[in-house]
Coordinates of C-alpha atoms in Angstrom, one line a residue:
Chain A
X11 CA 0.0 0.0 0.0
X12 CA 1.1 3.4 -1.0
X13 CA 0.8 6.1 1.3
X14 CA -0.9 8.9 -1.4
X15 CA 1.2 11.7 -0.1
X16 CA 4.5 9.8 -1.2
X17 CA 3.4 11.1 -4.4
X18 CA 4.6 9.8 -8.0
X19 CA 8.1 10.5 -7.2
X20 CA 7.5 7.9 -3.9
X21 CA 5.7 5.3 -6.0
X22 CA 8.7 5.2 -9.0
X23 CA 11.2 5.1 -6.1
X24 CA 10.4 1.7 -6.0
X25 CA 11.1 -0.4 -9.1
X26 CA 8.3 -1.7 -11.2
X27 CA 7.7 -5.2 -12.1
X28 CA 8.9 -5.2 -15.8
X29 CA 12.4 -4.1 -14.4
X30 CA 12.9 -8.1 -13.5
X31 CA 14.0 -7.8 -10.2
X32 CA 12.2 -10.9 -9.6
X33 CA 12.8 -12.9 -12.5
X34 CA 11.5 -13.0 -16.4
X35 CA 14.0 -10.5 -17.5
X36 CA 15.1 -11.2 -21.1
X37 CA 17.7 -10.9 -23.4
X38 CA 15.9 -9.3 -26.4
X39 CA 12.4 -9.3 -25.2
X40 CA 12.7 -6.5 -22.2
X41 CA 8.9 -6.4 -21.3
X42 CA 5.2 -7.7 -22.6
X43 CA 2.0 -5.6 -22.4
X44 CA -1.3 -5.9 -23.1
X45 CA -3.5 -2.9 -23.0
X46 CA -7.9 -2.5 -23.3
X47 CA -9.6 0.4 -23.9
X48 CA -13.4 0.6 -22.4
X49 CA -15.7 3.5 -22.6
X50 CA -19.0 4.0 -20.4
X51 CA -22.1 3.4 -22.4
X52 CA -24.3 5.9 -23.1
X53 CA -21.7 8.6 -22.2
X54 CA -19.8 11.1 -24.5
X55 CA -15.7 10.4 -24.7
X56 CA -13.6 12.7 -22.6
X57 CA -12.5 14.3 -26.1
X58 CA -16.0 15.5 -26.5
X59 CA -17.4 15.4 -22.6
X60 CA -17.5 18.4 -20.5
X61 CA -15.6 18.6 -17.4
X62 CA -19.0 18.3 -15.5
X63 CA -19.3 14.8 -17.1
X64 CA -15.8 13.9 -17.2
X65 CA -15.5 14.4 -13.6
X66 CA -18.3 12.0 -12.9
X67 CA -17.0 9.4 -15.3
X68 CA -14.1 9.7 -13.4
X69 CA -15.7 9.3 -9.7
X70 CA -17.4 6.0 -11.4
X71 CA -14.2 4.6 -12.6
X72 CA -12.3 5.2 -9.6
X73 CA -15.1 3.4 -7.3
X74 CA -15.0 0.5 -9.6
X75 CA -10.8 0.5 -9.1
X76 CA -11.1 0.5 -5.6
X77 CA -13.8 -2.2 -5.7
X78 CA -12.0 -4.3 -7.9
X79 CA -9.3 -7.1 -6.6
X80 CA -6.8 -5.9 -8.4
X81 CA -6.3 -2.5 -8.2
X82 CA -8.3 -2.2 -4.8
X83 CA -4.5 -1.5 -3.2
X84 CA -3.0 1.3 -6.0
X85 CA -2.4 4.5 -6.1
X86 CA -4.4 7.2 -7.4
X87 CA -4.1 10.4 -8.6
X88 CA -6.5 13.2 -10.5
X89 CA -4.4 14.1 -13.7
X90 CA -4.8 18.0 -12.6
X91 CA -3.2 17.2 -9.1
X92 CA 0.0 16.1 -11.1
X93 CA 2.5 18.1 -12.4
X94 CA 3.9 17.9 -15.7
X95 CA 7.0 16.4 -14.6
X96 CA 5.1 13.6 -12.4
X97 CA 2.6 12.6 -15.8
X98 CA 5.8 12.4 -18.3
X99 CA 7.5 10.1 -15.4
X100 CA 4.9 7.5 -15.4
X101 CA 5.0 7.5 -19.3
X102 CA 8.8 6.8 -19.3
X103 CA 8.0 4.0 -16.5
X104 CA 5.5 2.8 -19.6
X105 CA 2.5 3.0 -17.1
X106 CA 0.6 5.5 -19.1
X107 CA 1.3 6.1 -22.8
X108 CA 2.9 9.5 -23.6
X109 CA 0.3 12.1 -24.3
X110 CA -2.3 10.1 -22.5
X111 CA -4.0 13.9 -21.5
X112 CA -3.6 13.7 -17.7
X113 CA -3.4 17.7 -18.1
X114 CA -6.9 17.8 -18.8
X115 CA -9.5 18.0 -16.3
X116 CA -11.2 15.2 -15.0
X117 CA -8.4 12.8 -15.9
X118 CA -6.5 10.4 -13.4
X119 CA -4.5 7.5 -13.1
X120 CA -3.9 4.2 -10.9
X121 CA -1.1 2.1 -10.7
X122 CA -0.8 -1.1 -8.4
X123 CA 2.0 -1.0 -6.1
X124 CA 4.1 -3.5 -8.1
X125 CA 3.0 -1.5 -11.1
X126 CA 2.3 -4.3 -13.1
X127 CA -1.8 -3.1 -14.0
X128 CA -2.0 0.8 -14.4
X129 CA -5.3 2.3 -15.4
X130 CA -6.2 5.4 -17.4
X131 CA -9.1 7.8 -16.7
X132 CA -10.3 10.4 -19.4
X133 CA -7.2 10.0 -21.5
X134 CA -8.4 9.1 -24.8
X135 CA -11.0 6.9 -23.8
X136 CA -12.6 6.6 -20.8
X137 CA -10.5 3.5 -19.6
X138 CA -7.5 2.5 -20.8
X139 CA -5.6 -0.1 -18.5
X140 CA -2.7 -2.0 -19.0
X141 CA -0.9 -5.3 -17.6
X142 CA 3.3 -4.9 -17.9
X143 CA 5.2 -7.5 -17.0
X144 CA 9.3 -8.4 -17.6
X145 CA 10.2 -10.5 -20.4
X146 CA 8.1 -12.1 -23.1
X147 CA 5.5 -13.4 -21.7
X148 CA 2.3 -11.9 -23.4
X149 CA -0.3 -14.5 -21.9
X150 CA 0.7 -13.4 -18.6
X151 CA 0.2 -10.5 -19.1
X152 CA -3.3 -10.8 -21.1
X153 CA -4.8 -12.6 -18.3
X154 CA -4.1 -9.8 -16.1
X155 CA -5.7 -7.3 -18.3
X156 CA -8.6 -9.6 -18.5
X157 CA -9.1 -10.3 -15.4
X158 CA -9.3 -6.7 -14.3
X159 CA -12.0 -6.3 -17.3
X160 CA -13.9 -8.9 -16.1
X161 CA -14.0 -7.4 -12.6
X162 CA -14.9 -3.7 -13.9
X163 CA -17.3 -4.6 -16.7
X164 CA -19.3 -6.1 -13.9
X165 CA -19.3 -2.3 -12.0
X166 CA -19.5 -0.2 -15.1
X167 CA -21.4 -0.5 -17.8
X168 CA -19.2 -0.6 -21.4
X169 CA -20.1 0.6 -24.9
X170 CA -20.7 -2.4 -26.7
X171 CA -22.0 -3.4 -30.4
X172 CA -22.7 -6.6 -31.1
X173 CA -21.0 -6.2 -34.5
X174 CA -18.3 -3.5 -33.6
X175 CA -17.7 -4.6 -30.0
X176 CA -16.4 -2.8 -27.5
X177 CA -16.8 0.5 -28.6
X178 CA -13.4 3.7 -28.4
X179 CA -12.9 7.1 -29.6
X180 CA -10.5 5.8 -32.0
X181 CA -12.0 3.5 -34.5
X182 CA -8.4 1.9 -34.9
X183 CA -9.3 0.0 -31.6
X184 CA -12.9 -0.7 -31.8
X185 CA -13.8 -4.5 -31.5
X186 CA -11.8 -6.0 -28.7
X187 CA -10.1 -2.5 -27.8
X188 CA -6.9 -4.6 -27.6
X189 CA -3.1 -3.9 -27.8
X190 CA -0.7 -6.4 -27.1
X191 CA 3.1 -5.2 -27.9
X192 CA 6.4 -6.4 -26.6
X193 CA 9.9 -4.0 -25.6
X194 CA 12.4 -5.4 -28.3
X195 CA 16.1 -4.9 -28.1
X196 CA 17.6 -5.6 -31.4
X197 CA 21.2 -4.8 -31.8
X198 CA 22.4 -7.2 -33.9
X199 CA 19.3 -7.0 -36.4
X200 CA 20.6 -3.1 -36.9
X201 CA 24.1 -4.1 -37.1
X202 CA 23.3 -6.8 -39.9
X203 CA 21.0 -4.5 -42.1
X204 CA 18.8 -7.7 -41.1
X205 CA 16.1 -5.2 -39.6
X206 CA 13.7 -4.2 -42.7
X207 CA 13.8 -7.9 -43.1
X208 CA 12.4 -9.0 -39.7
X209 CA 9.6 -6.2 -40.2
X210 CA 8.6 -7.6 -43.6
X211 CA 8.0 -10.8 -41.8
X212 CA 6.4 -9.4 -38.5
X213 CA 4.1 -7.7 -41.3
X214 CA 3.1 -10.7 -43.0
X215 CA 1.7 -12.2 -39.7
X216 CA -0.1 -8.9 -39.5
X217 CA 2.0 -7.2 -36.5
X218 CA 4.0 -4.3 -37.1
X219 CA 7.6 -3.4 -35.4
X220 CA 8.1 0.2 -34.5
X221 CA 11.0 2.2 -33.4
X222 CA 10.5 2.4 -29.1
X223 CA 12.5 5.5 -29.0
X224 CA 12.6 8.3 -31.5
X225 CA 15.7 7.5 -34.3
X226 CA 15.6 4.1 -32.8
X227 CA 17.9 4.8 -29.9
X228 CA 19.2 2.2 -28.0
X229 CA 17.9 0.0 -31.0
X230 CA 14.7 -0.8 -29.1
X231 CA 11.5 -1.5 -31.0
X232 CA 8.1 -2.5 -30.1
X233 CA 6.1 -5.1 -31.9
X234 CA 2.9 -4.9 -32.0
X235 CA -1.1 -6.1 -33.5
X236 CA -2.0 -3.7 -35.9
X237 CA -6.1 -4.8 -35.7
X238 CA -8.3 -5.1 -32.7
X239 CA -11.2 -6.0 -34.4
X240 CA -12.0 -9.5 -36.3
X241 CA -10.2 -11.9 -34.4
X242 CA -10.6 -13.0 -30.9
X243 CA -8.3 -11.5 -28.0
X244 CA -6.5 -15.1 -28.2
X245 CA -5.9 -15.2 -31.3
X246 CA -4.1 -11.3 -31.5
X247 CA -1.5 -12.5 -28.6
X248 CA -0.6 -15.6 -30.6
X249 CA -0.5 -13.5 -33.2
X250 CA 2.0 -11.0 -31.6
X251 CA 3.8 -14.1 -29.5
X252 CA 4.8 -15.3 -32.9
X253 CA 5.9 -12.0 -34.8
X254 CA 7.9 -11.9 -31.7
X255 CA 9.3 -15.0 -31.1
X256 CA 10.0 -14.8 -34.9
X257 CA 11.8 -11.7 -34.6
X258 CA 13.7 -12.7 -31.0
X259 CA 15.2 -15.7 -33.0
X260 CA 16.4 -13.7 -35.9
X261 CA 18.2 -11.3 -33.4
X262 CA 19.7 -14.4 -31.9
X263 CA 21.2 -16.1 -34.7
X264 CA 22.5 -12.7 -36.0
X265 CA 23.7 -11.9 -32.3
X266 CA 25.7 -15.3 -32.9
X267 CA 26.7 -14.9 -36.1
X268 CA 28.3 -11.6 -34.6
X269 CA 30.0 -13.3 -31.5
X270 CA 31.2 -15.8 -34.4
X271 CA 32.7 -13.1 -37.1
X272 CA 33.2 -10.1 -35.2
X273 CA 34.2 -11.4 -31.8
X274 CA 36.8 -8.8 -31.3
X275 CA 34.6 -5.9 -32.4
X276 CA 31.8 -6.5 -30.4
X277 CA 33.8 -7.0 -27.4
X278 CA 35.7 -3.9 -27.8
X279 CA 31.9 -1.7 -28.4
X280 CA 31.2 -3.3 -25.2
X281 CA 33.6 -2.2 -22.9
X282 CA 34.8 0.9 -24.3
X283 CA 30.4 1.5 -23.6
X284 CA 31.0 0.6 -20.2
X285 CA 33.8 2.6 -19.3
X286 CA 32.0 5.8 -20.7
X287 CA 28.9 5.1 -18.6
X288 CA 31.0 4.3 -15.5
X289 CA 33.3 8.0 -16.2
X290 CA 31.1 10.7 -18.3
X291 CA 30.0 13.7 -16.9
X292 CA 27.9 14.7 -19.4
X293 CA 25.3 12.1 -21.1
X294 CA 22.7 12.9 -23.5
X295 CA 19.2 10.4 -23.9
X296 CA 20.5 8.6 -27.1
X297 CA 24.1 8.5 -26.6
X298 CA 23.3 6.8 -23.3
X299 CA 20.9 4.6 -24.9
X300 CA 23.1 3.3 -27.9
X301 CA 26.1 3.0 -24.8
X302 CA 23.5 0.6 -23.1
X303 CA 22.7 -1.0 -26.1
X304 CA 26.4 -2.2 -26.5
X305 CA 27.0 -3.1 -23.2
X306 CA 23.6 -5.3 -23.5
X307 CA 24.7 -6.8 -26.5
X308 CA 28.2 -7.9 -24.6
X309 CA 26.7 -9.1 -22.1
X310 CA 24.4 -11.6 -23.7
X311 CA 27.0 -13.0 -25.5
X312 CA 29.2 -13.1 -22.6
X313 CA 32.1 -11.0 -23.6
X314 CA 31.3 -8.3 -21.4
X315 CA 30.2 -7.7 -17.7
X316 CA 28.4 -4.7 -16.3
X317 CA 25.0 -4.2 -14.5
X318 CA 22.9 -7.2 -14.9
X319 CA 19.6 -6.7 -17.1
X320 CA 17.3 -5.7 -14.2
X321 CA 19.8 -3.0 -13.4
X322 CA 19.7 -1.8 -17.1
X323 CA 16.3 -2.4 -17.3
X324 CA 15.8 0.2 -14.5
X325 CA 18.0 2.7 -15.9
X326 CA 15.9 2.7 -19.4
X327 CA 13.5 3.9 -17.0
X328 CA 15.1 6.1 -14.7
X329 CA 17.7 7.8 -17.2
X330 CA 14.2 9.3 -18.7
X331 CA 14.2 13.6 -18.0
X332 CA 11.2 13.3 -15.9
X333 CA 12.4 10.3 -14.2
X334 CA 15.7 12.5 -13.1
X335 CA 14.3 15.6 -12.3
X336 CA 11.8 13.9 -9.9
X337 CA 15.2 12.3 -8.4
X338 CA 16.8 15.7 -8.1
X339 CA 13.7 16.9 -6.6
X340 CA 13.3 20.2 -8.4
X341 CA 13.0 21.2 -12.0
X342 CA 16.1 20.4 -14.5
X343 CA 17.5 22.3 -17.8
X344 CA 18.9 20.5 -20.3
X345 CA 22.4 20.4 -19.5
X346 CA 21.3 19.9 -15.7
X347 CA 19.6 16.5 -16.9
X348 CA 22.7 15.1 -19.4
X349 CA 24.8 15.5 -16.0
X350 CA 21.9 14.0 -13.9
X351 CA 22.2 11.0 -16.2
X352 CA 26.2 10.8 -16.1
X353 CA 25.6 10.6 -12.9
X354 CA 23.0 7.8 -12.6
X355 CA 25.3 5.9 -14.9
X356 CA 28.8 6.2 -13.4
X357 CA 26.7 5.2 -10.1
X358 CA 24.9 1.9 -11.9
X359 CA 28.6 1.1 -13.7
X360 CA 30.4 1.9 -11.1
X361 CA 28.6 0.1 -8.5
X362 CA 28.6 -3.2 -11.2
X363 CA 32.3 -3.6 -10.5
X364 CA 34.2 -1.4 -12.6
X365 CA 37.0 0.8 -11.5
X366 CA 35.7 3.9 -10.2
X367 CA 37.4 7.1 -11.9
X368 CA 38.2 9.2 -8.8
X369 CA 35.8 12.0 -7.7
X370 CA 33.0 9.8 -9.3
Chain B
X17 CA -24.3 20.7 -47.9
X18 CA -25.9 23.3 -45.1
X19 CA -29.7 23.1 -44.3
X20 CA -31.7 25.6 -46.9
X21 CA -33.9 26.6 -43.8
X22 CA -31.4 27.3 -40.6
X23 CA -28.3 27.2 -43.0
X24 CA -26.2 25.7 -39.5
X25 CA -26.9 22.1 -39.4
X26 CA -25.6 19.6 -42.7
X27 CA -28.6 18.4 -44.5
X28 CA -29.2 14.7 -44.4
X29 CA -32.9 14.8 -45.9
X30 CA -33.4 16.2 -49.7
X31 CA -36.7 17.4 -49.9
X32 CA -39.0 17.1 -53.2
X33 CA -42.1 19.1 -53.8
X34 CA -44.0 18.2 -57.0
X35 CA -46.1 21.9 -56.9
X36 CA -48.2 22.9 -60.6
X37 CA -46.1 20.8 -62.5
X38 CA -43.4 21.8 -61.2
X39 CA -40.7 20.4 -58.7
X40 CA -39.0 22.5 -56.0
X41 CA -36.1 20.8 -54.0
X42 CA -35.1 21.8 -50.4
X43 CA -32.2 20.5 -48.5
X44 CA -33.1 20.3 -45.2
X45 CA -31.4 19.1 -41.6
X46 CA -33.6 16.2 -39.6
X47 CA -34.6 19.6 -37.0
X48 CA -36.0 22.0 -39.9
X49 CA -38.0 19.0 -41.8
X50 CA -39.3 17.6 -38.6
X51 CA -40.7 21.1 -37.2
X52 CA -41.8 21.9 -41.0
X53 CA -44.2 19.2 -40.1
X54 CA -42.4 16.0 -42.2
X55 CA -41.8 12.8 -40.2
X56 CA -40.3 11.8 -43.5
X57 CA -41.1 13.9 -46.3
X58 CA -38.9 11.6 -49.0
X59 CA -41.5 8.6 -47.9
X60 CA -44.8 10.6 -47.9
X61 CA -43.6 11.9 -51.4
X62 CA -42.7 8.8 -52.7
X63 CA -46.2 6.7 -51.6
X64 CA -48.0 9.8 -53.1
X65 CA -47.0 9.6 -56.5
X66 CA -46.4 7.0 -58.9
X67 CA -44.5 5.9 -62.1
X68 CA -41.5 7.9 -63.0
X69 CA -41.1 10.8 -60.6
X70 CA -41.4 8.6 -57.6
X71 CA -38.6 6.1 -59.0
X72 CA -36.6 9.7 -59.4
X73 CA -37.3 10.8 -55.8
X74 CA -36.4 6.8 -55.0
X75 CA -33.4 7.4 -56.4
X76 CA -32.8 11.1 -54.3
X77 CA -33.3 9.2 -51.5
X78 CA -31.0 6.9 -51.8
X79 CA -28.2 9.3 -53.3
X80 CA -29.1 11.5 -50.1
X81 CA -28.4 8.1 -48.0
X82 CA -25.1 7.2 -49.0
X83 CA -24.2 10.9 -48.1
X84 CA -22.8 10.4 -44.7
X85 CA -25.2 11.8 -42.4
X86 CA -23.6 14.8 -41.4
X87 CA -24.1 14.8 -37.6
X88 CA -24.0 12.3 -34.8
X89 CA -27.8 13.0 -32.9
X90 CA -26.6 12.0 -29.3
X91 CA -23.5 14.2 -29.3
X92 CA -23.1 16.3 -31.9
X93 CA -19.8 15.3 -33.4
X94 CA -19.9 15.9 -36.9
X95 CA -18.2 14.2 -39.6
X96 CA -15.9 16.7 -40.2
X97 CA -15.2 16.4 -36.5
X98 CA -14.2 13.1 -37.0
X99 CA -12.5 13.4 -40.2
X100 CA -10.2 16.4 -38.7
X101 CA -9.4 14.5 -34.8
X102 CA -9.8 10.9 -35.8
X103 CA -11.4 10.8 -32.6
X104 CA -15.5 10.1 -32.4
X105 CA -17.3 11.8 -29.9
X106 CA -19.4 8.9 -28.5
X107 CA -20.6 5.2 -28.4
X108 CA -23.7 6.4 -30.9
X109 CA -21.2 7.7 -33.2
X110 CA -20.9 4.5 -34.5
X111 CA -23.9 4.2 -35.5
X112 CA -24.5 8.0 -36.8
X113 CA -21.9 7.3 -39.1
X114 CA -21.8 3.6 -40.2
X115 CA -21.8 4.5 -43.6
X116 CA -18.1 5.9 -43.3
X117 CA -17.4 3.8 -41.0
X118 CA -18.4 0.5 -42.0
X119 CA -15.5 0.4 -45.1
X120 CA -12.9 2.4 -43.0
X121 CA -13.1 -0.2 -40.2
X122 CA -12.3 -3.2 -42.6
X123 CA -9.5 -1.0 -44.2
X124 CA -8.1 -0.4 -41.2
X125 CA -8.4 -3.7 -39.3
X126 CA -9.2 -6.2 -41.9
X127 CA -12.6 -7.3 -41.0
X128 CA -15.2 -5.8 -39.6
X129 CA -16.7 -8.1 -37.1
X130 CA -16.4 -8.4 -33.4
X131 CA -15.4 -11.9 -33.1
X132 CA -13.7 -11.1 -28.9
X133 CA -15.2 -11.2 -25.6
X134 CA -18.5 -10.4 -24.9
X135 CA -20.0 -7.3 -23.2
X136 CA -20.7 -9.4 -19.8
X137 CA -18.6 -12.5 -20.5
X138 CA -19.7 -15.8 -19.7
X139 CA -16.8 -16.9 -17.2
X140 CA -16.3 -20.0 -19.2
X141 CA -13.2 -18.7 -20.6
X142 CA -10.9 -19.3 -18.0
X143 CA -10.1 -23.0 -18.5
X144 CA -9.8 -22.5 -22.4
X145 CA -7.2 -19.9 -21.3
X146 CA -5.3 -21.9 -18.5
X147 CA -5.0 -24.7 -21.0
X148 CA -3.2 -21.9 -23.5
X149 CA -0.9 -20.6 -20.6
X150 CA 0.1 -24.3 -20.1
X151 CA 0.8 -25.1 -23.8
X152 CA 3.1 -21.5 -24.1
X153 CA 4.6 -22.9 -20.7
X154 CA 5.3 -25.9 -21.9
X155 CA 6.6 -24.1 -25.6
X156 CA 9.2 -22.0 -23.5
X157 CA 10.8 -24.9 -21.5
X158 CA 11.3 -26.9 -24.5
X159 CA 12.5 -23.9 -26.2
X160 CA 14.4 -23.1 -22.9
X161 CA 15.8 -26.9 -22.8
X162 CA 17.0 -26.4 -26.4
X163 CA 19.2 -23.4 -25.6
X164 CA 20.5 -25.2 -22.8
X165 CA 18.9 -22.3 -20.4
X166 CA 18.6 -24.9 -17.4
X167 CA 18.0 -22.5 -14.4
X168 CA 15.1 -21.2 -17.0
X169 CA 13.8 -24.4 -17.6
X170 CA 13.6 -25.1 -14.0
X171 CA 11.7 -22.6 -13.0
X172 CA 9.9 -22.6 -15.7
X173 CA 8.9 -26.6 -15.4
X174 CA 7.9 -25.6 -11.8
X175 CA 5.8 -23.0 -12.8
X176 CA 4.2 -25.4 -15.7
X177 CA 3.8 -27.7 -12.8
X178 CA 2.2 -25.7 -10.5
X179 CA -0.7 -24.4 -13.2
X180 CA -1.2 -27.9 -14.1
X181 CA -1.9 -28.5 -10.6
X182 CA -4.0 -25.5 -10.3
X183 CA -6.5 -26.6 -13.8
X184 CA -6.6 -30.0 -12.3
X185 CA -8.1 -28.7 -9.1

């Protein structure tokens, strides 16, 4: 149980589920999610409610959280009581996706103390909740999510059509209002020119693959269903299990045919990554994400140490500008937050055994 | 095409009058021709004449239906709206605007019906799904096995045995 005046900055003290702390953390596949959207029948969505009527569809949401099993123990929070920095931290913890609208009024949020289920008021839709868990494991993460539908369709009452189903502002996700996607760190695809191919092939099974950071930083993608509508929910996360496990064993054989012919090379990327995150001073987002990327790489193939993949898992997280200015407690400029994250990073290296440069 | 009477609304209802021989045609919202006094003007018209000008005005009708009807009656989103956010503004929408939305939903996903949960489940999906978790369990130790991931496979077996266990109960 949170205490509510710890605030967002107390709850994303503590790490989140998908980090691994606790086992499931991958190689390639960093996390699994499956997200619904649900709207109130008979009731206009947020983008076209008043805030008179949002603020009641968010009193009826957040009765039904607290009287469901699963989120009965989570932390909540009107979007309006947040403050910029606090809403873009929980979308770099992936709990809410970025531009989810907590600004507006009549918006909110809860998470679960684990933050494995995170729910959505008044973003887009009226409910959008998600399950999050480490690793690839999609199913695990489906029967979350549907269990926690299960538990509020039977408080609230849901826009449904018998031929369009469950009904969301966005036609793109009417039908089963379903998203399942999966964190993908593929390294050696980029290095091979390999990448396009492994789209191609995610397309055909009708997922797509996405960069997961702007430019493809860090060479993290996210695959996901590209239709909620037409197939049962079942048969989208088989459908998104294989794109990824499709995709995962392309990056393997590639990662070995790099340990095979570029032994040396990938080595030397590795540890010349590590021993800029253990000493900079100054890190920007990408740079530290394509550093991490290499030292990932190394250490799957075993020709590198560092921070095991919980560790880096957390750092995806935390290196995030929100994520450090919460940490410093106070607002950051730019160059502030490149020197947070050095910081972070020299700590996270340092602490995984490396030699510590002095004043670090 | 704006109402001819309040010239705010978009006309979904294209008004024939055969008057002396000759026709007069009005393009009116659902507000103006229901307070003009027409339930449904295009039908009265239609039963009231015969032959060639009613197969005309059949035809009108029809041309006015494929229009998409320009506003949604519960919330006032209008197709524009829609067109400009990509965003509907309620659950009626979907109806309001099947027209448009019917093809653009199997463009976009491929099919257009709801073959998922329904609205209040019958909980009888739970053993089809614990028998799926066990056969993607089962799928990851073997694959787990395979790489020779053995602390993997043992937790996973454990975990495989445990649900087992569990859908047995």
């Amino acid at each position: 149980m949170i205490l509510p005046d710890s605030g967002v900055a107390g709850l994303l003290a503590r790490p989140a589920s998908w980090f691994g702390d606790k086992g499931g953390a991958d190689d390639v596949v960093i996390a699994s999610r499956v997200r619904l959207v649900r709207n109130l029948a008979g009731r206009p969505f947020p983008g076209r409610a008043g805030d008179a009527a949002r603020l009641e569809v968010r009193q009826m949401v957040r009765e039904a959280a607290r009287r469901s099993g699963f989120l009965a123990g989570g932390a909540y929070w009107p979007g309006e009581d947040l403050t910029p920095v606090d809403r873009a931290a929980l979308a770099e913890r992936r709990l809410v996706s970025p531009g989810w609208g907590g600004e507006r009024p009549g918006s909110g949020v809860v998470v679960d103390p684990g933050q494995s289920l995170s729910l959505a008021v008044n973003g887009g839709d009226h409910l959008s909740f998600q399950s999050l868990v480490p690793g690839f494991d999609l199913i695990e993460a489906f029967r979350m999510a549907d269990q926690l539908d299960d538990q509020l369709a039977a408080l609230l009452g849901f826009a449904f059509d018998d031929t369009m189903g469950f009904l969301a502002a966005d036609p793109g996700d009417a039908g089963t209002g379903l998203r399942a996607s999966a964190l993908l760190h593929l390294p050696a695809l980029v290095l091979t020119g390999a990448l396009e191919r492994a789209g191609e092939t995610a397309a055909e099974s009708g997922a797509a693959l996405a960069p997961g950071w702007s430019g493809a930083a860090g060479d993290l993608f996210v695959a996901a269903n590209r239709s909620a509508l037409g197939s049962t929910e079942l048969e989208i996360i088989e459908l998104v299990e294989r794109a990824v496990r499709q995709i995962a064993d392309r990056e393997r054989r590639a990662r070995q045919k790099l340990a095979e012919r570029e032994r040396a090379e990938t080595e030397d990327k590795a540890w010349r990554a590590s021993a800029i995150l253990s000493s900079a001073r100054i890190l920007g987002g990408d740079e530290h994400l394509n550093l991490c990327s290499a030292v990932r790489l190394g250490l799957a193939l075993g020709l590198a140490g560092g921070p095991a993949l919980p560790a880096l898992n957390r750092l995806l997280a935390e290196t995030g500008p929100a994520h450090l200015q919460l940490r410093a407690g106070r607002a950051l400029d730019a160059r502030e937050i490149d020197q947070e994250r050095a910081g972070l990073a020299r700590r996270e290296f340092g602490a995984a055994g490396r030699p510590r440069a002095p004043g670090s | 095409m704006l109402c001819d009477n309040c010239k705010k609304n978009q006309s979904t209802i294209r008004y024939t009058e055969i008057r002396g021989g000759a026709s007069h045609t009005r393009n009116l919202c659902e507000d103006c021709a229901r307070s003009a006094g027409f339930a449904d003007p295009l039908e009265r018209t239609v039963l009231s004449l015969g032959g060639a000008v009613s197969d005309a005005i059949r035809c009108l009708r029809e041309r006015a239906q494929e229009q998409p009807a320009g506003q949604c009656p519960a919330c006032g989103c209008a197709v524009a709206d829609f067109r400009r956010t990509g965003r509907l503004g309620c659950p009626e929408c979907y109806r309001a605007f099947a027209t448009i939305l019917g093809p653009m939903l199997v463009k976009v996903h491929g099919a257009g019906r709801h073959l998922g949960k329904p609205a209040a489940p019958a909980r009888s999906g739970a053993a089809l799904l614990d028998g799926r978790r066990c056969q993607a369990l089962r799928r990851r130790l073997d694959e787990a096995v395979e790489r020779e991931e053995f602390e993997l496979a043992a937790r996973l077996r454990d975990k495989l045995r445990e649900l087992e266990q569990e859908v047995a109960a």
